[in-house]
Short mmCIF file of C-alpha atoms in Angstrom, two decimals:
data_model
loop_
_atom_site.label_atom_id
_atom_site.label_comp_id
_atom_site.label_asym_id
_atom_site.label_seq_id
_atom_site.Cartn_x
_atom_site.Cartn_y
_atom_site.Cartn_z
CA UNK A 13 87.27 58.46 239.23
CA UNK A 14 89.03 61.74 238.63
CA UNK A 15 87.02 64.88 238.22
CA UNK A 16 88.43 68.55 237.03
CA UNK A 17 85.51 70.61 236.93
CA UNK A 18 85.04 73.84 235.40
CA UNK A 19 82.19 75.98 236.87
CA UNK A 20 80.98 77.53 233.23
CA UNK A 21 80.69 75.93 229.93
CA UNK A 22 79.76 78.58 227.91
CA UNK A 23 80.22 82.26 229.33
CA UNK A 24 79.47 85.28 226.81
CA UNK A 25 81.07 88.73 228.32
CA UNK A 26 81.58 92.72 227.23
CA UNK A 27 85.19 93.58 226.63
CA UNK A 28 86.53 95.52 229.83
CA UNK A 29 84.60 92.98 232.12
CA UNK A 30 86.20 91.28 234.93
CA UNK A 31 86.39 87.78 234.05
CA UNK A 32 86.73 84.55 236.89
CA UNK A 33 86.94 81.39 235.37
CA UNK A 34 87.09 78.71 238.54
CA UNK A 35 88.56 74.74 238.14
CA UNK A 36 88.31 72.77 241.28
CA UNK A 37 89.56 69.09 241.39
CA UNK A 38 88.71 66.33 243.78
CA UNK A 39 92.27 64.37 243.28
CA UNK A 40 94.21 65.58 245.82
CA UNK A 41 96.67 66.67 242.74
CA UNK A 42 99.60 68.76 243.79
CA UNK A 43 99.51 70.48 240.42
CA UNK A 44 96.96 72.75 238.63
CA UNK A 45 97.08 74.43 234.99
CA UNK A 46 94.98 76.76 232.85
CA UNK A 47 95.59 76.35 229.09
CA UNK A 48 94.01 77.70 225.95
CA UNK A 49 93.26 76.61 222.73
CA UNK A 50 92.45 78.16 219.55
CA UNK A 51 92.03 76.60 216.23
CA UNK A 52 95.00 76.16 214.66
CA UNK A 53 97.37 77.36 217.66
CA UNK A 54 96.75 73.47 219.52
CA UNK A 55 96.97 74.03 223.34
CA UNK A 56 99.02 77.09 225.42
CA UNK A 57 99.63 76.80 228.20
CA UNK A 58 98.70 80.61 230.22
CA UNK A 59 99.34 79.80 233.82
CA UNK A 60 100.08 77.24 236.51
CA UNK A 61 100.67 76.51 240.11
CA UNK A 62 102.65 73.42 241.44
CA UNK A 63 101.29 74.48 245.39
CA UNK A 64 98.67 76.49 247.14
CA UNK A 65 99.59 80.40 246.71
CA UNK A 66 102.52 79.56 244.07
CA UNK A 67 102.29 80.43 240.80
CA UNK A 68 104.32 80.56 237.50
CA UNK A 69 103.87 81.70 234.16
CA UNK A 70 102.84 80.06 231.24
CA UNK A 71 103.63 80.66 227.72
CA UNK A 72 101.08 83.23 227.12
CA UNK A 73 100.32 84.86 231.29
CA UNK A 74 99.77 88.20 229.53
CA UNK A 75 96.35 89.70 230.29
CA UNK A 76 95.64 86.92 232.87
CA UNK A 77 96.13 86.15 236.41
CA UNK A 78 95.55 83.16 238.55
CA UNK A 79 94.81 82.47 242.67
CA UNK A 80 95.10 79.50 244.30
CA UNK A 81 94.03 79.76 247.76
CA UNK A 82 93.41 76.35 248.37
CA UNK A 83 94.68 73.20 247.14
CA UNK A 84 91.47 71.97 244.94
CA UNK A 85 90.65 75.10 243.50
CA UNK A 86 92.46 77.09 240.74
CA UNK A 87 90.95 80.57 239.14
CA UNK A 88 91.86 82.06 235.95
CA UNK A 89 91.31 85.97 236.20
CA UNK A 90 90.88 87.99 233.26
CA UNK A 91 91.61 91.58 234.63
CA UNK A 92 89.81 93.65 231.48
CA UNK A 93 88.85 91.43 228.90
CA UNK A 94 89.28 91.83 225.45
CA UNK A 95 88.05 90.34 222.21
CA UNK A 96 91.65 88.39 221.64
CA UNK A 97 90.84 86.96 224.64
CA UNK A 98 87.18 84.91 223.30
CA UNK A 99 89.21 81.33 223.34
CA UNK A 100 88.12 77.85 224.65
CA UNK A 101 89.80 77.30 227.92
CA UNK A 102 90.87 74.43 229.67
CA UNK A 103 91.69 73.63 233.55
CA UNK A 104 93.94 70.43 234.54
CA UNK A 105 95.71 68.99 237.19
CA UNK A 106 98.26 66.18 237.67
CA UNK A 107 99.42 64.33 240.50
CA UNK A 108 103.25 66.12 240.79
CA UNK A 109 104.84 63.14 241.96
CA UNK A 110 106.50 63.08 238.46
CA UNK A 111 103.69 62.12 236.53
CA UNK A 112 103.13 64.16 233.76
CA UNK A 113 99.58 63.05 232.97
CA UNK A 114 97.55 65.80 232.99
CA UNK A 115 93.50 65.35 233.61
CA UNK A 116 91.35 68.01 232.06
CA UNK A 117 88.23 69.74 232.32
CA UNK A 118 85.34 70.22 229.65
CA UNK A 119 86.51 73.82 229.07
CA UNK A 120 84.82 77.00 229.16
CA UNK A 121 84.30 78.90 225.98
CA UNK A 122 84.62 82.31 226.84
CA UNK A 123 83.22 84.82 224.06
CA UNK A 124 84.13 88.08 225.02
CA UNK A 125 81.91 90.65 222.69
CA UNK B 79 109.62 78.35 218.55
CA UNK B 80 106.99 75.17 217.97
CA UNK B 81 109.13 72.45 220.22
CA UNK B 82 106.37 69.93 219.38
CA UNK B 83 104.87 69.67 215.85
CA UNK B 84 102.25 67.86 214.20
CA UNK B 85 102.86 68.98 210.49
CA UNK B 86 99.34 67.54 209.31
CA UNK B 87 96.34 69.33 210.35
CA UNK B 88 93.72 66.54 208.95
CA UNK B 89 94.12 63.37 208.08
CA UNK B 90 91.09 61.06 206.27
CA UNK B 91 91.13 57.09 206.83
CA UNK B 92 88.81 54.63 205.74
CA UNK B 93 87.06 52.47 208.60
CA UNK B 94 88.74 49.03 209.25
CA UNK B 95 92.30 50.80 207.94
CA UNK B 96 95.19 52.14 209.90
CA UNK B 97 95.38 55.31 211.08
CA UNK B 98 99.10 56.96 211.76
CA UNK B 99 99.17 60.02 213.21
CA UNK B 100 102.91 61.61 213.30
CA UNK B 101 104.89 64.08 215.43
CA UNK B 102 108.21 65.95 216.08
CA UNK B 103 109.59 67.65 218.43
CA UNK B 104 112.75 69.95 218.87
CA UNK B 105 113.76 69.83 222.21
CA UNK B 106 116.27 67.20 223.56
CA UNK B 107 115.29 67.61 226.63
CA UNK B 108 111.63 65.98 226.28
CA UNK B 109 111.55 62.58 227.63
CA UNK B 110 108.04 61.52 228.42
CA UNK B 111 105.74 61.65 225.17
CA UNK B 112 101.84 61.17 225.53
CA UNK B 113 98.59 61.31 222.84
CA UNK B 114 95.28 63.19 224.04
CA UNK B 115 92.40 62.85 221.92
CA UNK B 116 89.60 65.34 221.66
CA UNK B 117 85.89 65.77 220.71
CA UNK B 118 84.67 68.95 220.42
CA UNK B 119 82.90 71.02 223.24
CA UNK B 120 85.26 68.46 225.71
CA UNK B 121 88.15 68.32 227.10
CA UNK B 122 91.39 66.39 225.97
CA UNK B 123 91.53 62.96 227.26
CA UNK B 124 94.52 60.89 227.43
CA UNK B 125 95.48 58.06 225.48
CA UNK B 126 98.49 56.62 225.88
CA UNK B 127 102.03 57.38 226.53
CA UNK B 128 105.58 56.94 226.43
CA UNK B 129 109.27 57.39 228.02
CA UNK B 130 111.82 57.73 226.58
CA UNK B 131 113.36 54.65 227.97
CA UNK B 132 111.28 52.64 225.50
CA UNK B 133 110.33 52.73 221.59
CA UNK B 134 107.13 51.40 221.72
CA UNK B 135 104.14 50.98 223.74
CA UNK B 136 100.40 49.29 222.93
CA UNK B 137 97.30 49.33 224.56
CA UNK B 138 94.61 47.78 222.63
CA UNK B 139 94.38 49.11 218.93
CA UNK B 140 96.49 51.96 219.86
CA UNK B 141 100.49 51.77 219.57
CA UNK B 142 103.24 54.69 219.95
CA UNK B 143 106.30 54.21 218.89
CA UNK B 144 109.14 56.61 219.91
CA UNK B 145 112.02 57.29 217.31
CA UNK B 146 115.03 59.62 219.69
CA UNK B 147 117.16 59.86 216.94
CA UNK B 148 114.94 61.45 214.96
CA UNK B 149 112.96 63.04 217.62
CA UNK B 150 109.84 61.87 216.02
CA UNK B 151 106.94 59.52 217.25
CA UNK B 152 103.65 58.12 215.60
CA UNK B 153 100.36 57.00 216.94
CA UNK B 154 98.95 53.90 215.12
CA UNK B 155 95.68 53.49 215.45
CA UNK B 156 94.20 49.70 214.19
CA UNK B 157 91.63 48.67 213.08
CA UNK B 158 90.42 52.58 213.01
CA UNK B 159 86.74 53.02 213.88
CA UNK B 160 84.09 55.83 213.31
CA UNK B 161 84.43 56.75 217.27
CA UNK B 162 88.50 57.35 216.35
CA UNK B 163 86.96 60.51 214.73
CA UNK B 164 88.24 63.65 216.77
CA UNK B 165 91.53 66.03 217.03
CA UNK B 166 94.29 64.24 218.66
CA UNK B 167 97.30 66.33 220.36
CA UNK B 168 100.90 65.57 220.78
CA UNK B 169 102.44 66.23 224.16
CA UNK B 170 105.59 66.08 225.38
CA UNK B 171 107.45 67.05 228.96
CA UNK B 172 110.81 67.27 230.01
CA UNK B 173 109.44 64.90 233.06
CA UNK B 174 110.11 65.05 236.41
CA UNK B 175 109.21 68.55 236.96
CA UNK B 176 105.73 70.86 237.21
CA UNK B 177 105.60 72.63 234.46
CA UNK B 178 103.23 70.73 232.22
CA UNK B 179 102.73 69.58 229.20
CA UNK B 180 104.10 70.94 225.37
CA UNK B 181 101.55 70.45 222.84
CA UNK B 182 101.36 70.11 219.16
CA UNK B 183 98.86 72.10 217.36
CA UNK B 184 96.61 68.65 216.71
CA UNK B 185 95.50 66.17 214.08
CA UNK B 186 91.76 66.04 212.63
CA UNK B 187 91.53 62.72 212.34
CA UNK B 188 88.51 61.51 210.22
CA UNK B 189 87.11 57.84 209.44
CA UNK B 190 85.64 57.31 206.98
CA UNK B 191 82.90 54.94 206.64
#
């Protein structure tokens, strides 16, 4: 069965912390994305990567980065985080053989005090 | 710019009823349509889809139906049952590509016993 996995549920941090939120999938999926969502604002997409070491920018990449040094795993970096950024956040991958069905994780909510 | 919106941000329904969830979208170039539904503390989960090719498609009690002319679709949901209960997101893709998926800002669905 497919599996995205996020390696936090809840995570509770100081603003200016160095935040690494990790997503590893066991589909062989080609594609990888880290979204957000926020009551009221539905889903944004911050980030993704469509092969190892590529990356592109989402509709909100500001304040974030992202490494993907291998295939199954995908890391959302928050360089200095900051309250704006306290959000649920959400990992997925899809196949990328045209298939835009997207599997997600459980999300991590990130409060950032 | 909202490209995909779902103008109702609840939406109450007696148990046994229909449920029809609706949603627009701006861009022409979107032409693969799908429904996630989501509990709370979990990640979206999809539902059911559509291309563009087509203006309808059912699995089980669930049915979306794809207006292009009026770049609108609907999820009908029948008989609705208390499990229907969560927040169910619009998505939409340009298809064929990597860069994932355009949600809507979601639908609280409730059923009501």
């Amino acid at each position: 069965d497919v599996k995205v996995t996020q390696s936090s549920r809840y995570l509770v941090k100081r603003t200016g912390e160095k935040v690494f939120l990790e997503c590893v999938q066991d589909m062989d999926h080609e594609n990888m994305f880290w979204y957000r969502q926020d009551p009221g604002l539905g889903l944004r997409l911050i980030y993704f990567s469509y092969d190892v070491k590529m990356k592109e920018k989402g509709d909100i990449p500001e304040g974030y980065s992202v490494s993907r040094e291998k295939k199954e795993r995908f890391s959302l970096i928050l360089e200095s985080a900051s309250t704006n950024q306290t959000s649920m956040y959400l990992c997925a991958s899809s196949l990328g053989d045209g298939n835009e069905k997207l599997f997600f994780g459980s999300g991590t909510q990130l409060s950032v005090l | 710019d909202q490209q995909v919106k779902q103008n109702s941000p609840s939406l109450s329904v007696q148990e046994g009823r229909i449920s029809i969830l609706n949603c627009d979208y701006t861009n022409s170039m979107f032409d693969y349509f799908l429904w996630y539904k989501k509990y709370p503390a979990e990640g979206p989960t999809f539902l059911i889809s559509i291309s563009s090719i087509k203006d309808k498609n059912e699995d089980g009690r669930f049915t979306v139906f794809l207006n292009k002319s009026a770049k609108h679709l609907s999820l009908h949901i029948v008989p609705s049952q208390p499990g229907d209960s969560a927040v169910y997101f619009c998505a939409a893709s340009p298809g064929g590509g990597a860069d994932g998926l355009t949600f809507g800002k979601g639908t609280h669905l409730i059923i009501q016993p």
